[in-house]
């Protein structure tokens, strides 16, 4: 018997036609379909709007199998996802039409769980998406992280070999994250430093924004391919702007009003947090536009500087609460290292430009300039 389409599956699970149409609209918005060239072309060819393109895809496609590995991690990205306040969307995408194997969330454990993974790898070879959370590590041939007696490198390489694409979620999987902080005893790396022959997208953050992870999965589900990325393999739809670009404290930055301590008048009045260490100007992520908890808030809005958690090696970038401390970590090897190097140059250049401009404006040297 042939597999049911996603639409058939959802209808059998009790989703009404009306809710299906709503779901397709949400999904198309989430993946920004109406803004992509492919999405526009598909819509024009089929004479449909973006939601119609999604509906058509879900009516013809069967569910997308996903294997989700956790390597050196704290499960923070899984935690964030499971506590996301948009359960209808995340639940539908992840539970009903996607994930086959997820160590933290699945009901099975031990031998049964491993058997489920093996079955998925065999049955859907070349078709499933591999999501990796946590960093792989090279030290002692991967012995620092073993699961069921096998090294993380073995497990990663085996699952990657049959994957259609890989999504590295969280800073750990993308760039090494916390386990990769100096002195990096386990030799943690980003997945892209180890697997080099598969399409990979990075969704860095600590944790990754749940809606971004779901959005990228949804993109693959509908379009059959990963979204366009920047040089660090981050999806442009979510990482095309800095935190600073959409920050609600930006008017204070422009006016040269900077909070000097957390308890002071500036902090109470919502002034810019740059002097308290905010890395918003050099950090690419969707926090200030998408926000967290269904658009409720994000760290800078809540009074805490951006730590730059979606940038490579942000743990080693100096004091989190030190103004002007753009990431200065010595880059690691491979692609991550090169990318980090580029980030350092950009960060240093921005910081320098800020200082010069600020001095010219006759303000304190530690603060950024007023924009033209
Ligand atoms: S990226 Fe951060 S939150 Fe996610 S697993 Fe790694 S340490 Fe935890
Ligand atoms: S420096 Fe930080 S707090 Fe200030 S405007 Fe930019 S992102 Fe917002």
Short mmCIF file of C-alpha atoms and ligand atoms in Angstrom, two decimals:
data_model
loop_
_atom_site.label_atom_id
_atom_site.label_comp_id
_atom_site.label_asym_id
_atom_site.label_seq_id
_atom_site.Cartn_x
_atom_site.Cartn_y
_atom_site.Cartn_z
CA UNK A 1 0.00 0.00 0.00
CA UNK A 2 1.41 3.41 -0.94
CA UNK A 3 2.12 5.91 1.84
CA UNK A 4 -0.50 8.50 2.69
CA UNK A 5 0.11 12.06 1.67
CA UNK A 6 0.62 14.64 4.41
CA UNK A 7 -2.83 16.03 3.67
CA UNK A 8 -4.47 12.62 4.03
CA UNK A 9 -2.58 12.01 7.26
CA UNK A 10 -3.58 15.36 8.74
CA UNK A 11 -7.23 14.88 7.79
CA UNK A 12 -7.23 11.40 9.35
CA UNK A 13 -5.77 12.94 12.50
CA UNK A 14 -8.82 15.17 12.70
CA UNK A 15 -7.63 18.41 11.08
CA UNK A 16 -10.58 20.15 9.41
CA UNK A 17 -10.29 21.57 5.88
CA UNK A 18 -10.56 25.03 7.35
CA UNK A 19 -7.67 24.37 9.77
CA UNK A 20 -5.65 22.86 6.94
CA UNK A 21 -6.01 26.06 4.90
CA UNK A 22 -5.03 28.08 7.99
CA UNK A 23 -2.05 25.79 8.56
CA UNK A 24 -0.89 26.24 4.95
CA UNK A 25 -1.11 30.03 5.33
CA UNK A 26 0.94 29.91 8.53
CA UNK A 27 3.48 27.61 6.98
CA UNK A 28 3.91 29.75 3.87
CA UNK A 29 4.45 32.82 6.06
CA UNK A 30 6.91 30.96 8.22
CA UNK A 31 9.13 29.99 5.32
CA UNK A 32 8.69 33.35 3.60
CA UNK A 33 7.49 31.66 0.42
CA UNK A 34 6.05 34.75 -1.16
CA UNK A 35 9.44 36.44 -0.94
CA UNK A 36 11.58 33.72 -2.52
CA UNK A 37 12.22 33.62 -6.26
CA UNK A 38 11.38 29.89 -6.37
CA UNK A 39 8.18 30.42 -4.38
CA UNK A 40 7.11 33.27 -6.65
CA UNK A 41 7.86 31.24 -9.78
CA UNK A 42 5.95 28.23 -8.45
CA UNK A 43 2.99 30.40 -7.51
CA UNK A 44 2.97 32.16 -10.89
CA UNK A 45 3.19 28.86 -12.80
CA UNK A 46 0.36 27.31 -10.82
CA UNK A 47 -1.64 30.57 -10.61
CA UNK A 48 -1.76 30.21 -6.84
CA UNK A 49 -0.86 32.30 -3.83
CA UNK A 50 1.84 31.15 -1.38
CA UNK A 51 -0.63 29.25 0.82
CA UNK A 52 -1.95 27.50 -2.31
CA UNK A 53 1.58 26.37 -3.21
CA UNK A 54 1.99 24.90 0.28
CA UNK A 55 -1.43 23.21 0.12
CA UNK A 56 -0.57 21.66 -3.24
CA UNK A 57 2.74 20.36 -1.89
CA UNK A 58 1.13 18.82 1.22
CA UNK A 59 -1.52 17.14 -0.91
CA UNK A 60 1.05 15.40 -3.07
CA UNK A 61 3.97 14.78 -0.68
CA UNK A 62 4.28 12.05 1.91
CA UNK A 63 5.67 12.81 5.37
CA UNK A 64 9.29 13.89 5.70
CA UNK A 65 11.29 11.49 7.88
CA UNK A 66 13.68 13.19 10.28
CA UNK A 67 16.42 11.71 12.42
CA UNK A 68 17.46 14.11 15.20
CA UNK A 69 20.79 13.38 16.86
CA UNK A 70 22.05 14.91 20.08
CA UNK A 71 25.82 14.96 20.48
CA UNK A 72 27.74 17.16 22.99
CA UNK A 73 24.78 19.24 24.14
CA UNK A 74 22.63 20.36 27.02
CA UNK A 75 19.43 19.60 25.05
CA UNK A 76 18.65 23.32 25.32
CA UNK A 77 17.53 23.54 21.72
CA UNK A 78 15.18 20.58 22.18
CA UNK A 79 13.95 22.17 25.41
CA UNK A 80 13.27 25.46 23.66
CA UNK A 81 11.42 23.66 20.89
CA UNK A 82 9.30 21.60 23.25
CA UNK A 83 8.35 24.71 25.23
CA UNK A 84 7.63 26.81 22.18
CA UNK A 85 4.40 28.72 22.56
CA UNK A 86 3.30 27.89 19.03
CA UNK A 87 2.47 24.25 19.68
CA UNK A 88 -0.03 23.94 16.87
CA UNK A 89 2.56 24.66 14.20
CA UNK A 90 5.59 23.01 15.82
CA UNK A 91 3.50 20.05 16.89
CA UNK A 92 2.04 19.55 13.45
CA UNK A 93 5.34 19.89 11.67
CA UNK A 94 7.45 17.88 14.07
CA UNK A 95 5.15 15.26 15.56
CA UNK A 96 2.71 14.51 12.82
CA UNK A 97 4.63 15.03 9.63
CA UNK A 98 8.27 14.68 10.52
CA UNK A 99 10.44 13.37 13.37
CA UNK A 100 11.07 9.61 13.51
CA UNK A 101 13.94 9.60 15.99
CA UNK A 102 14.64 12.18 18.70
CA UNK A 103 16.43 10.87 21.77
CA UNK A 104 14.92 13.30 24.30
CA UNK A 105 11.36 13.47 23.02
CA UNK A 106 10.63 9.98 21.71
CA UNK A 107 8.75 7.46 23.82
CA UNK A 108 11.09 4.57 22.95
CA UNK A 109 14.47 4.21 24.67
CA UNK A 110 17.59 2.07 24.41
CA UNK A 111 17.45 -0.82 21.94
CA UNK A 112 13.97 0.11 20.66
CA UNK A 113 15.04 3.68 19.95
CA UNK A 114 18.15 2.58 18.08
CA UNK A 115 16.08 0.09 16.11
CA UNK A 116 13.68 2.90 15.06
CA UNK A 117 16.65 4.91 13.80
CA UNK A 118 18.07 1.96 11.88
CA UNK A 119 14.70 1.26 10.23
CA UNK A 120 14.36 4.91 9.16
CA UNK A 121 17.92 5.01 7.78
CA UNK A 122 17.27 1.89 5.72
CA UNK A 123 13.75 2.60 4.52
CA UNK A 124 14.32 6.26 3.64
CA UNK A 125 17.94 6.19 2.50
CA UNK A 126 18.67 9.36 0.56
CA UNK A 127 15.34 10.91 1.59
CA UNK A 128 15.43 11.73 5.29
CA UNK A 129 16.68 14.96 6.86
CA UNK A 130 19.26 14.71 9.60
CA UNK A 131 18.99 17.32 12.36
CA UNK A 132 22.03 17.55 14.62
CA UNK A 133 22.00 19.29 18.01
CA UNK A 134 25.21 19.55 20.01
CA UNK A 135 28.76 19.44 18.73
CA UNK A 136 30.60 16.47 17.29
CA UNK A 137 34.08 16.03 18.78
CA UNK A 138 37.28 14.68 17.27
CA UNK A 139 39.35 14.12 20.45
CA UNK A 140 40.36 10.49 21.14
CA UNK A 141 38.62 9.49 17.90
CA UNK A 142 35.33 10.73 19.26
CA UNK A 143 35.50 8.80 22.52
CA UNK A 144 34.56 11.87 24.61
CA UNK A 145 30.98 11.45 23.42
CA UNK A 146 29.70 7.91 23.03
CA UNK A 147 26.12 6.69 22.80
CA UNK A 148 25.32 3.00 23.19
CA UNK A 149 29.04 2.26 23.12
CA UNK A 150 29.60 3.95 19.75
CA UNK A 151 31.55 7.16 19.20
CA UNK A 152 29.65 10.27 18.17
CA UNK A 153 31.74 10.42 14.97
CA UNK A 154 30.60 6.95 13.96
CA UNK A 155 26.98 7.77 14.68
CA UNK A 156 27.13 11.11 12.87
CA UNK A 157 28.90 9.75 9.77
CA UNK A 158 26.54 6.80 9.50
CA UNK A 159 23.39 8.95 9.74
CA UNK A 160 24.83 11.64 7.45
CA UNK A 161 25.68 9.11 4.71
CA UNK A 162 22.01 8.38 3.97
CA UNK A 163 20.65 11.90 4.57
CA UNK A 164 19.23 14.11 1.84
CA UNK A 165 20.30 17.19 3.82
CA UNK A 166 21.56 18.18 7.26
CA UNK A 167 20.27 20.86 9.62
CA UNK A 168 22.75 21.80 12.37
CA UNK A 169 20.67 23.45 15.10
CA UNK A 170 22.20 25.47 17.93
CA UNK A 171 25.63 27.07 18.15
CA UNK A 172 27.18 23.76 19.23
CA UNK A 173 26.22 21.87 16.07
CA UNK A 174 26.91 24.88 13.86
CA UNK A 175 30.24 26.12 15.24
CA UNK A 176 31.25 23.98 18.26
CA UNK A 177 29.35 26.10 20.82
CA UNK A 178 30.04 25.77 24.54
CA UNK A 179 31.94 22.45 24.29
CA UNK A 180 34.20 24.14 21.72
CA UNK A 181 35.10 27.07 23.99
CA UNK A 182 38.79 27.44 24.85
CA UNK A 183 40.64 25.21 25.62
CA UNK A 184 38.21 22.90 23.80
CA UNK A 185 39.40 19.68 25.50
CA UNK A 186 37.20 17.38 23.39
CA UNK A 187 38.15 19.07 20.08
CA UNK A 188 34.54 19.98 19.41
CA UNK A 189 33.74 21.25 15.92
CA UNK A 190 30.78 22.30 13.83
CA UNK A 191 29.06 19.54 11.85
CA UNK A 192 30.13 21.24 8.59
CA UNK A 193 33.78 20.79 9.55
CA UNK A 194 33.29 17.02 9.64
CA UNK A 195 30.61 16.29 7.03
CA UNK A 196 31.58 18.01 3.82
CA UNK A 197 29.68 16.13 1.11
CA UNK A 198 26.06 16.96 2.02
CA UNK A 199 23.90 20.09 1.82
CA UNK A 200 24.02 21.68 5.29
CA UNK A 201 22.19 24.58 6.85
CA UNK A 202 23.24 26.07 10.21
CA UNK A 203 20.74 27.48 12.69
CA UNK A 204 23.07 28.84 15.36
CA UNK A 205 21.89 30.33 18.63
CA UNK A 206 22.08 29.26 22.24
CA UNK A 207 19.50 27.93 21.98
CA UNK A 208 18.35 28.15 18.37
CA UNK A 209 15.04 29.97 17.92
CA UNK A 210 12.48 27.11 17.74
CA UNK A 211 10.41 28.74 14.99
CA UNK A 212 13.52 29.05 12.83
CA UNK A 213 14.30 25.34 13.16
CA UNK A 214 10.68 24.47 12.38
CA UNK A 215 10.67 26.98 9.52
CA UNK A 216 13.71 25.42 7.86
CA UNK A 217 12.22 21.93 8.21
CA UNK A 218 8.97 23.25 6.70
CA UNK A 219 10.94 24.82 3.85
CA UNK A 220 12.53 21.48 3.01
CA UNK A 221 9.17 19.76 3.29
CA UNK A 222 7.46 22.10 0.85
CA UNK A 223 10.27 23.02 -1.52
CA UNK A 224 12.30 19.80 -1.40
CA UNK A 225 15.50 21.77 -0.76
CA UNK A 226 17.23 23.79 1.94
CA UNK A 227 16.75 27.58 1.93
CA UNK A 228 19.36 30.04 0.66
CA UNK A 229 22.10 30.77 3.16
CA UNK A 230 24.84 33.27 3.97
CA UNK A 231 28.57 32.46 4.02
CA UNK A 232 28.18 30.75 7.41
CA UNK A 233 25.40 28.54 5.99
CA UNK A 234 22.71 30.38 7.98
CA UNK A 235 19.32 30.76 6.23
CA UNK A 236 19.09 34.30 4.89
CA UNK A 237 15.37 34.54 5.62
CA UNK A 238 16.20 34.46 9.34
CA UNK A 239 19.82 35.64 9.50
CA UNK A 240 19.76 38.37 6.85
CA UNK A 241 19.74 41.19 9.42
CA UNK A 242 21.54 41.98 12.65
CA UNK A 243 19.79 42.20 16.01
CA UNK A 244 20.67 45.90 15.88
CA UNK A 245 18.80 46.43 12.57
CA UNK A 246 15.40 45.86 14.19
CA UNK A 247 16.16 46.68 17.82
CA UNK A 248 13.57 48.75 19.63
CA UNK A 249 16.37 50.46 21.61
CA UNK A 250 17.87 51.72 18.36
CA UNK A 251 16.53 55.29 18.75
CA UNK A 252 18.57 55.57 21.96
CA UNK A 253 21.64 54.31 20.14
CA UNK A 254 21.12 56.94 17.45
CA UNK A 255 20.66 59.59 20.12
CA UNK A 256 23.80 58.48 22.00
CA UNK A 257 21.86 57.43 25.09
CA UNK A 258 23.56 54.39 26.64
CA UNK A 259 22.69 52.60 29.90
CA UNK A 260 25.83 52.47 32.06
CA UNK A 261 24.70 49.88 34.62
CA UNK A 262 21.82 47.46 35.01
CA UNK A 263 20.21 49.22 37.95
CA UNK A 264 20.60 52.78 36.76
CA UNK A 265 18.25 55.31 35.27
CA UNK A 266 19.29 54.52 31.66
CA UNK A 267 18.46 50.83 32.07
CA UNK A 268 15.11 51.69 33.65
CA UNK A 269 14.28 53.99 30.77
CA UNK A 270 15.12 51.43 28.08
CA UNK A 271 18.31 53.04 26.75
CA UNK A 272 20.72 51.23 24.43
CA UNK A 273 22.74 48.42 26.07
CA UNK A 274 25.85 48.80 23.92
CA UNK A 275 28.10 49.90 26.78
CA UNK A 276 26.88 46.95 28.84
CA UNK A 277 28.26 44.59 26.20
CA UNK A 278 25.49 44.34 23.60
CA UNK A 279 26.75 42.50 20.48
CA UNK A 280 23.60 43.35 18.51
CA UNK A 281 25.46 45.38 15.85
CA UNK A 282 27.61 42.39 14.82
CA UNK A 283 25.15 39.55 15.43
CA UNK A 284 22.96 38.11 12.69
CA UNK A 285 19.78 36.47 13.96
CA UNK A 286 16.01 36.93 13.94
CA UNK A 287 15.49 37.62 17.68
CA UNK A 288 14.61 41.30 17.32
CA UNK A 289 12.10 40.68 14.50
CA UNK A 290 10.68 37.20 15.17
CA UNK A 291 11.30 37.38 18.94
CA UNK A 292 10.63 34.47 21.29
CA UNK A 293 7.47 32.99 22.80
CA UNK A 294 5.20 33.89 19.91
CA UNK A 295 6.63 37.34 19.45
CA UNK A 296 6.39 38.28 23.13
CA UNK A 297 9.93 39.48 23.78
CA UNK A 298 13.66 38.86 23.35
CA UNK A 299 16.69 39.40 25.62
CA UNK A 300 17.44 43.02 24.63
CA UNK A 301 13.77 43.96 25.05
CA UNK A 302 13.88 42.36 28.52
CA UNK A 303 16.89 44.44 29.52
CA UNK A 304 19.80 42.10 28.76
CA UNK A 305 22.48 42.76 26.12
CA UNK A 306 22.71 40.47 23.11
CA UNK A 307 25.57 37.99 23.73
CA UNK A 308 26.08 37.23 20.05
CA UNK A 309 25.11 33.56 20.45
CA UNK A 310 24.51 32.98 16.75
CA UNK A 311 28.09 33.95 15.84
CA UNK A 312 31.04 31.53 15.76
CA UNK A 313 33.04 31.18 19.02
CA UNK A 314 30.97 33.72 20.92
CA UNK A 315 31.98 32.08 24.20
CA UNK A 316 35.58 33.18 23.66
CA UNK A 317 34.85 36.74 22.62
CA UNK A 318 35.80 38.39 25.91
CA UNK A 319 33.53 39.58 28.74
CA UNK A 320 29.84 39.29 27.96
CA UNK A 321 29.20 42.56 29.78
CA UNK A 322 32.15 44.47 28.45
CA UNK A 323 31.36 47.20 25.93
CA UNK A 324 32.99 46.85 22.50
CA UNK A 325 33.98 43.23 23.10
CA UNK A 326 33.24 41.91 19.64
CA UNK A 327 34.24 38.23 19.32
CA UNK A 328 38.02 38.02 19.26
CA UNK A 329 38.38 34.27 19.61
CA UNK A 330 41.23 32.58 17.82
CA UNK A 331 39.37 30.81 15.02
CA UNK A 332 39.40 27.01 14.95
CA UNK A 333 40.31 25.00 11.89
CA UNK A 334 38.33 24.37 8.71
CA UNK A 335 35.26 26.19 7.49
CA UNK A 336 34.22 27.39 10.92
CA UNK A 337 37.63 28.91 11.48
CA UNK A 338 37.62 30.76 8.19
CA UNK A 339 34.13 32.06 8.77
CA UNK A 340 35.02 33.12 12.28
CA UNK A 341 38.03 34.97 10.93
CA UNK A 342 35.81 36.91 8.55
CA UNK A 343 33.48 37.72 11.45
CA UNK A 344 36.36 39.00 13.54
CA UNK A 345 37.53 41.32 10.78
CA UNK A 346 34.01 42.64 10.31
CA UNK A 347 33.47 43.04 14.06
CA UNK A 348 36.77 44.82 14.54
CA UNK A 349 36.09 47.11 11.58
CA UNK A 350 32.65 47.99 12.90
CA UNK A 351 33.93 48.59 16.39
CA UNK A 352 36.70 50.81 15.00
CA UNK A 353 34.28 52.79 12.86
CA UNK A 354 32.01 53.18 15.85
CA UNK A 355 34.80 54.49 18.04
CA UNK A 356 36.00 56.99 15.44
CA UNK A 357 32.49 58.22 14.79
CA UNK A 358 31.75 58.51 18.47
CA UNK A 359 34.85 60.54 19.16
CA UNK A 360 33.94 62.78 16.26
CA UNK A 361 30.55 63.30 17.84
CA UNK A 362 32.27 64.33 21.06
CA UNK A 363 30.78 61.43 23.05
CA UNK A 364 32.42 58.81 25.26
CA UNK A 365 34.99 56.70 23.39
CA UNK A 366 33.49 53.37 24.52
CA UNK A 367 30.17 54.02 22.82
CA UNK A 368 29.17 53.75 19.16
CA UNK A 369 28.57 56.72 16.88
CA UNK A 370 25.43 58.53 16.04
CA UNK A 371 24.27 57.47 12.60
CA UNK A 372 24.37 60.01 9.80
S1 LIG B 1 23.45 25.43 21.24
FE1 LIG B 1 23.35 26.03 23.35
S2 LIG B 1 21.30 25.45 23.98
FE2 LIG B 1 21.72 24.33 22.10
S3 LIG B 1 22.53 22.40 22.82
FE3 LIG B 1 24.26 23.77 22.50
S4 LIG B 1 24.69 24.70 24.55
FE4 LIG B 1 22.63 23.80 24.56
S1 LIG B 2 23.55 48.04 20.55
FE1 LIG B 2 22.14 46.41 21.25
S2 LIG B 2 20.65 47.45 22.61
FE2 LIG B 2 21.70 49.04 21.42
S3 LIG B 2 20.36 49.35 19.66
FE3 LIG B 2 21.92 47.85 19.01
S4 LIG B 2 21.01 45.84 19.42
FE4 LIG B 2 19.78 47.36 20.54
#
